[in-house]
Short mmCIF file of C-alpha atoms in Angstrom, two decimals:
data_model
loop_
_atom_site.label_atom_id
_atom_site.label_comp_id
_atom_site.label_asym_id
_atom_site.label_seq_id
_atom_site.Cartn_x
_atom_site.Cartn_y
_atom_site.Cartn_z
CA MET A 1 -26.87 12.92 -25.93
CA HIS A 2 -24.88 9.36 -25.74
CA ILE A 3 -22.41 9.74 -23.04
CA LEU A 4 -19.24 7.20 -22.57
CA ILE A 5 -18.22 6.68 -18.93
CA PHE A 6 -14.15 5.82 -18.40
CA HIS A 7 -13.24 4.29 -15.42
CA ASN A 8 -10.31 1.57 -15.62
CA ALA A 9 -12.32 -1.08 -12.99
CA VAL A 10 -14.83 -3.61 -13.14
CA ILE A 11 -18.75 -2.87 -12.41
CA PRO A 12 -20.71 -2.52 -9.80
CA ALA A 13 -18.28 -2.38 -7.59
CA LEU A 14 -18.62 -6.08 -5.21
CA GLU A 15 -17.03 -4.62 -1.83
CA TYR A 16 -16.03 -1.04 -1.24
CA GLY A 17 -15.02 0.95 -4.52
CA GLY A 18 -16.11 4.78 -4.00
CA THR A 19 -14.82 5.84 -7.68
CA GLU A 20 -16.49 2.97 -9.08
CA ARG A 21 -19.87 3.69 -7.35
CA VAL A 22 -19.57 6.80 -8.07
CA VAL A 23 -19.41 6.53 -11.65
CA TRP A 24 -22.14 3.87 -11.35
CA TRP A 25 -24.47 6.11 -10.05
CA LEU A 26 -23.73 8.72 -12.55
CA GLY A 27 -24.42 6.24 -15.41
CA LYS A 28 -27.77 5.23 -13.62
CA GLU A 29 -29.37 8.78 -13.75
CA LEU A 30 -28.12 10.14 -16.94
CA THR A 31 -30.26 6.96 -17.77
CA GLN A 32 -33.07 7.93 -16.21
CA MET A 33 -32.82 11.69 -17.19
CA GLY A 34 -33.57 10.36 -20.69
CA HIS A 35 -29.36 10.28 -21.96
CA ARG A 36 -27.71 7.04 -23.81
CA VAL A 37 -25.44 5.83 -21.47
CA SER A 38 -21.82 3.75 -22.35
CA PHE A 39 -18.91 2.24 -19.70
CA LEU A 40 -16.07 2.11 -21.23
CA VAL A 41 -14.56 -0.57 -18.03
CA ALA A 42 -12.41 -3.48 -16.87
CA LYS A 43 -13.41 -6.62 -17.87
CA GLY A 44 -15.25 -8.46 -15.69
CA SER A 45 -17.86 -5.58 -15.95
CA GLU A 46 -21.83 -6.06 -16.23
CA CYS A 47 -24.28 -3.70 -16.10
CA PRO A 48 -28.69 -3.57 -16.50
CA PHE A 49 -29.15 0.02 -17.98
CA ALA A 50 -25.95 0.57 -20.12
CA GLU A 51 -23.76 -0.35 -23.13
CA VAL A 52 -20.67 -1.67 -21.60
CA LEU A 53 -17.53 -1.93 -23.64
CA PHE A 54 -14.20 -3.87 -21.92
CA TYR A 55 -11.11 -1.45 -22.18
CA ASN A 56 -8.13 -3.11 -23.57
CA PRO A 57 -5.30 -1.66 -21.70
CA GLU A 58 -3.30 -2.47 -23.97
CA LEU A 59 -4.25 -0.37 -27.08
CA SER A 60 -4.58 3.21 -27.17
CA LEU A 61 -7.87 4.87 -25.11
CA SER A 62 -8.13 6.74 -28.46
CA LEU A 63 -8.70 4.10 -30.16
CA GLN A 64 -11.28 2.39 -28.48
CA ILE A 65 -13.91 5.42 -28.38
CA PRO A 66 -16.90 4.02 -30.89
CA ASP A 67 -17.97 6.98 -33.81
CA TYR A 68 -20.85 7.52 -32.04
CA ILE A 69 -20.23 9.03 -28.22
CA ASP A 70 -21.05 12.53 -28.72
CA VAL A 71 -19.04 13.06 -25.20
CA VAL A 72 -16.73 11.56 -22.88
CA HIS A 73 -16.26 11.18 -19.14
CA LEU A 74 -13.09 10.48 -17.93
CA SER A 75 -11.01 9.57 -14.62
CA ILE A 76 -7.93 9.94 -15.93
CA PRO A 77 -6.28 12.85 -17.96
CA PRO A 78 -6.79 12.59 -21.88
CA PRO A 79 -4.39 10.83 -24.25
CA GLU A 80 -2.84 14.48 -26.77
CA ASP A 81 -4.98 12.95 -29.64
CA PHE A 82 -8.22 11.95 -28.33
CA PRO A 83 -11.16 12.18 -30.49
CA LYS A 84 -14.43 13.24 -28.48
CA PRO A 85 -15.21 16.02 -26.53
CA TYR A 86 -14.62 15.25 -22.46
CA VAL A 87 -14.85 16.77 -18.91
CA TYR A 88 -12.25 14.80 -16.90
CA THR A 89 -12.96 14.11 -13.23
CA VAL A 90 -9.91 14.65 -11.17
CA HIS A 91 -10.57 12.35 -7.83
CA GLY A 92 -7.25 12.59 -5.95
CA ASN A 93 -5.02 16.01 -5.20
CA PRO A 94 -2.08 15.75 -7.64
CA ARG A 95 1.41 16.44 -7.72
CA ALA A 96 2.16 20.04 -6.82
CA ASP A 97 3.84 20.67 -10.09
CA GLU A 98 1.29 19.28 -12.45
CA VAL A 99 -0.52 20.46 -14.66
CA LEU A 100 -3.76 19.33 -15.02
CA ASP A 101 -6.45 19.68 -18.45
CA GLN A 102 -8.05 22.34 -19.12
CA ASN A 103 -11.26 20.61 -19.08
CA ALA A 104 -10.65 18.96 -15.38
CA VAL A 105 -13.59 19.17 -12.73
CA PHE A 106 -13.73 19.02 -9.66
CA VAL A 107 -15.41 16.80 -6.50
CA SER A 108 -15.90 19.79 -3.99
CA LYS A 109 -15.08 23.65 -4.31
CA ASN A 110 -12.21 23.08 -2.11
CA HIS A 111 -10.93 20.96 -4.27
CA ALA A 112 -11.35 23.44 -7.21
CA GLU A 113 -9.85 26.33 -5.76
CA ARG A 114 -6.86 24.75 -4.16
CA HIS A 115 -6.55 24.03 -8.03
CA ASN A 116 -6.91 27.54 -9.30
CA SER A 117 -10.02 27.00 -10.79
CA THR A 118 -14.38 26.75 -9.38
CA ALA A 119 -15.19 24.10 -12.16
CA TYR A 120 -16.55 20.95 -9.34
CA VAL A 121 -19.94 18.44 -9.14
CA LEU A 122 -20.04 18.02 -5.63
CA ASN A 123 -20.35 13.88 -5.25
CA GLY A 124 -24.27 12.48 -5.03
CA ILE A 125 -25.23 9.41 -3.72
CA ASP A 126 -28.01 6.98 -5.38
CA PHE A 127 -30.24 6.31 -2.29
CA GLU A 128 -31.93 3.52 -3.73
CA ASP A 129 -28.76 1.47 -2.79
CA TYR A 130 -28.89 1.94 0.64
CA PRO A 131 -31.31 0.62 3.75
CA LYS A 132 -33.55 3.34 4.95
CA PRO A 133 -32.47 4.21 8.74
CA SER A 134 -34.06 4.24 11.70
CA PHE A 135 -33.52 7.35 14.25
CA SER A 136 -35.01 4.95 17.27
CA HIS A 137 -32.91 2.33 17.91
CA GLN A 138 -29.50 2.75 20.53
CA ARG A 139 -26.52 3.34 18.81
CA GLY A 140 -23.96 1.54 20.42
CA HIS A 141 -20.16 2.46 18.65
CA THR A 142 -18.64 5.31 16.48
CA HIS A 143 -16.47 3.80 13.42
CA PHE A 144 -14.33 4.80 11.17
CA LEU A 145 -14.36 4.04 7.27
CA ALA A 146 -11.49 4.67 5.07
CA ASN A 147 -8.14 2.84 3.60
CA ALA A 148 -6.57 2.32 7.22
CA SER A 149 -3.11 1.47 5.76
CA TRP A 150 -3.38 5.15 3.97
CA ARG A 151 -1.43 7.21 7.37
CA VAL A 152 -3.36 10.38 5.57
CA LYS A 153 -6.72 8.81 6.81
CA ASN A 154 -5.32 8.77 10.48
CA VAL A 155 -6.66 5.66 11.66
CA LYS A 156 -4.31 6.05 14.73
CA GLY A 157 -6.03 9.42 15.50
CA ALA A 158 -9.47 7.67 15.47
CA ILE A 159 -8.83 5.00 18.03
CA HIS A 160 -6.64 7.95 20.23
CA ILE A 161 -10.33 9.90 19.94
CA ALA A 162 -12.59 6.93 20.74
CA LYS A 163 -10.68 6.06 23.56
CA LYS A 164 -10.43 8.73 24.98
CA ALA A 165 -14.17 9.55 24.84
CA ASN A 166 -14.52 5.44 26.31
CA GLU A 167 -16.23 4.83 23.20
CA LYS A 168 -15.99 1.64 20.69
CA LEU A 169 -14.51 2.41 17.38
CA ALA A 170 -15.38 0.00 14.48
CA VAL A 171 -12.52 0.03 11.96
CA MET A 172 -14.12 -0.23 8.25
CA GLY A 173 -11.16 -0.32 6.11
CA GLY A 174 -8.35 -1.98 7.70
CA HIS A 175 -7.09 -4.65 9.92
CA ARG A 176 -5.50 -5.01 13.57
CA LEU A 177 -2.12 -6.51 12.21
CA ASN A 178 -1.05 -4.34 9.01
CA PHE A 179 2.64 -4.79 7.54
CA LYS A 180 1.64 -1.81 5.16
CA MET A 181 2.31 0.61 8.14
CA GLY A 182 5.72 -0.89 8.82
CA PHE A 183 3.98 -3.31 10.72
CA ARG A 184 1.32 -1.50 12.88
CA PHE A 185 -0.36 -3.73 16.02
CA THR A 186 -3.80 -2.32 18.10
CA PRO A 187 -4.20 -3.94 21.02
CA ASP A 188 -6.73 -2.18 21.93
CA ARG A 189 -10.11 -4.03 22.92
CA HIS A 190 -12.29 -0.66 22.53
CA VAL A 191 -11.17 -1.00 18.43
CA ARG A 192 -12.51 -4.25 15.89
CA PHE A 193 -11.41 -4.32 12.67
CA TYR A 194 -13.75 -5.39 9.63
CA GLY A 195 -11.20 -5.04 6.86
CA MET A 196 -12.67 -4.06 3.77
CA VAL A 197 -16.39 -4.39 3.88
CA GLY A 198 -19.18 -3.82 1.81
CA GLY A 199 -23.08 -4.07 1.62
CA ARG A 200 -25.30 -5.33 4.41
CA VAL A 201 -22.44 -5.89 6.96
CA LYS A 202 -21.22 -2.01 6.05
CA PHE A 203 -24.78 -0.85 5.99
CA ASP A 204 -25.43 -2.93 9.60
CA LEU A 205 -22.06 -0.99 11.35
CA LEU A 206 -23.49 2.46 10.10
CA HIS A 207 -26.87 2.31 11.06
CA ARG A 208 -25.75 0.86 14.89
CA SER A 209 -23.02 4.21 15.08
CA LYS A 210 -22.81 7.28 16.45
CA ALA A 211 -21.02 9.28 14.92
CA LEU A 212 -18.11 8.98 11.80
CA LEU A 213 -14.29 9.46 13.28
CA PHE A 214 -12.66 11.62 10.30
CA PRO A 215 -9.25 12.98 11.45
CA VAL A 216 -7.85 13.01 8.50
CA LEU A 217 -4.58 14.41 7.72
CA TRP A 218 -4.38 16.06 4.46
CA HIS A 219 -6.60 18.02 2.07
CA GLU A 220 -9.60 15.56 1.07
CA PRO A 221 -11.06 16.17 -2.33
CA PHE A 222 -15.01 14.83 -0.87
CA GLY A 223 -15.22 12.11 1.49
CA LEU A 224 -17.76 9.62 0.01
CA ALA A 225 -17.80 8.10 3.88
CA ILE A 226 -18.83 11.48 5.18
CA VAL A 227 -21.65 11.38 2.89
CA GLU A 228 -22.69 7.85 4.14
CA SER A 229 -22.17 8.00 7.41
CA LEU A 230 -24.30 10.75 7.49
CA TYR A 231 -27.72 9.42 5.51
CA MET A 232 -27.41 6.59 7.92
CA GLY A 233 -27.85 9.28 10.80
CA CYS A 234 -24.43 9.17 12.04
CA SER A 235 -22.78 12.44 12.91
CA ILE A 236 -19.23 13.66 12.07
CA LEU A 237 -15.59 14.50 14.03
CA GLY A 238 -12.92 15.55 12.44
CA THR A 239 -10.25 17.97 10.97
CA PRO A 240 -11.18 21.21 8.99
CA TYR A 241 -9.57 20.06 5.91
CA GLY A 242 -9.71 20.36 2.63
CA SER A 243 -13.59 19.39 1.26
CA LEU A 244 -14.23 19.33 5.32
CA PRO A 245 -15.65 21.91 6.07
CA GLU A 246 -17.92 22.47 3.56
CA ILE A 247 -19.42 19.78 3.79
CA VAL A 248 -19.93 19.31 7.83
CA THR A 249 -22.01 21.59 8.70
CA PRO A 250 -22.35 22.01 12.54
CA GLU A 251 -26.03 21.38 12.95
CA VAL A 252 -24.07 17.51 12.22
CA GLY A 253 -20.63 17.28 13.34
CA PHE A 254 -17.56 19.11 14.73
CA LEU A 255 -14.14 19.54 13.13
CA SER A 256 -11.32 20.18 14.58
CA ILE A 257 -7.08 19.44 14.77
CA SER A 258 -7.64 19.28 18.35
CA GLU A 259 -7.81 15.07 19.02
CA ASN A 260 -8.76 16.59 23.04
CA GLU A 261 -11.49 18.31 21.48
CA LEU A 262 -12.64 16.54 19.06
CA ALA A 263 -13.16 13.48 21.89
CA GLU A 264 -15.18 15.49 23.92
CA LYS A 265 -17.58 16.34 21.47
CA LEU A 266 -17.44 12.58 21.04
CA LYS A 267 -18.44 12.81 25.04
CA ASN A 268 -21.28 14.62 23.93
CA ILE A 269 -22.00 13.08 20.58
CA ALA A 270 -25.77 12.88 21.77
CA GLN A 271 -25.99 16.75 20.74
CA PHE A 272 -26.23 15.70 17.03
CA ASP A 273 -30.19 14.12 15.71
CA PRO A 274 -29.60 11.83 13.64
CA LYS A 275 -32.49 12.49 11.44
CA ILE A 276 -31.25 16.01 10.74
CA CYS A 277 -28.04 14.15 9.52
CA HIS A 278 -29.96 11.52 7.47
CA GLU A 279 -31.79 14.60 5.94
CA TYR A 280 -29.49 16.79 4.90
CA ALA A 281 -27.22 14.65 3.56
CA ARG A 282 -30.79 13.17 1.49
CA ASP A 283 -31.29 16.04 -0.01
CA THR A 284 -27.89 17.77 -0.74
CA PHE A 285 -25.79 15.18 -2.15
CA THR A 286 -27.77 13.16 -4.59
CA SER A 287 -26.89 11.84 -7.81
CA ARG A 288 -29.67 13.80 -9.87
CA GLN A 289 -27.57 16.78 -8.89
CA MET A 290 -24.28 15.28 -9.78
CA ALA A 291 -26.14 14.50 -13.12
CA LEU A 292 -27.03 17.61 -13.33
CA GLY A 293 -23.56 19.72 -12.34
CA TYR A 294 -22.08 17.22 -15.48
CA LEU A 295 -24.12 17.69 -18.08
CA GLN A 296 -23.72 21.47 -17.75
CA TYR A 297 -19.83 20.47 -18.15
CA PHE A 298 -20.40 18.15 -20.87
CA GLU A 299 -22.96 21.03 -23.11
CA MET A 300 -19.72 23.32 -22.97
CA VAL A 301 -17.64 20.95 -24.58
CA LEU A 302 -20.00 19.93 -26.87
CA SER A 303 -20.04 23.57 -27.69
CA GLY A 304 -16.32 23.77 -28.33
CA LYS A 305 -15.04 25.46 -25.37
CA LYS A 306 -12.38 24.59 -22.80
CA ILE A 307 -14.00 24.60 -18.57
CA ASN A 308 -11.18 26.24 -17.22
CA SER A 309 -9.38 29.49 -19.47
CA VAL A 310 -6.46 28.20 -18.29
CA ALA A 311 -4.69 24.76 -16.91
CA PRO A 312 -5.94 23.68 -13.85
CA LYS A 313 -2.52 23.23 -11.07
CA ALA A 314 -2.01 23.23 -7.20
CA LEU A 315 -1.48 26.64 -5.83
CA PHE A 316 0.54 25.28 -3.02
CA ASP A 317 3.06 22.65 -2.32
CA TYR A 318 0.84 20.79 0.69
CA PRO A 319 3.55 19.58 3.77
CA LYS A 320 3.17 15.50 3.48
CA PHE A 321 0.95 15.23 6.42
CA LEU A 322 -0.69 18.38 7.67
CA PRO A 323 -1.02 19.64 11.27
CA TYR A 324 -3.25 17.32 14.53
CA GLU A 325 -2.59 18.19 18.23
CA VAL A 326 -2.20 14.74 19.72
CA ASN A 327 -2.64 16.49 23.58
#
């Protein structure tokens, strides 16, 4: 099977780039399974294991699909005149009034169910890109890993939780002074901001962290930061929204909408074993299981079938921010 993966961004991701890394890992795993892969991506991209084609945003996407391609993996909805069988992965939460394509696939069971669908593939990680963690060293802080300027990610809640538990917090994905949030300045000295980081800096911060603080205020579709943190031996403290109850088991974390309850659990974070967190992520969220999941949908559309019997659509109009108790 010759698979074209389209994503309008530069690959490989040099710093954070969640979706960029997911499509890279998917393409790499598919080639290792014997399939031929091409990427249609932004200029400046390169890849040692697959053909790279540069996307021209001034031309129709349909005109840029080579004839030799069997099936296309998309990260945006296809144009009406799309010439090849395709699968469209929905990465975010579409508007409540948006009717999605029938070949839409979601990134968690909860994500699919909220859009009247059963089609989903959990994101997987290529753990060859990560150092193997140690479980005997001292872990001296907690961490937040997300775009801190996005209010639904709730960096403010993470800061409060760490402060109540008298723990240090490393914020990856934001700065102490932030004008995007209507001038936010965080004076607390227990918090250190690292900006958008990746590679060795991020791995080192994760490796020395006790837990990911993830008190999101929306229905998180998947949460790649959760899996990365678990793999590096960090437990998860967050809110029970979206995919979190699906991903965070009682053995590796705790979920609550109460800031006080999360802070109390952080005070007793030693009850979670870093080795168990690592093994759970390693065994559950692999790039191979992701590739196998997509292959079943590629085969379905190649046979002329639609993935969803009806076009998916959000079942509810969710509030901008979900409930969160600042006690």
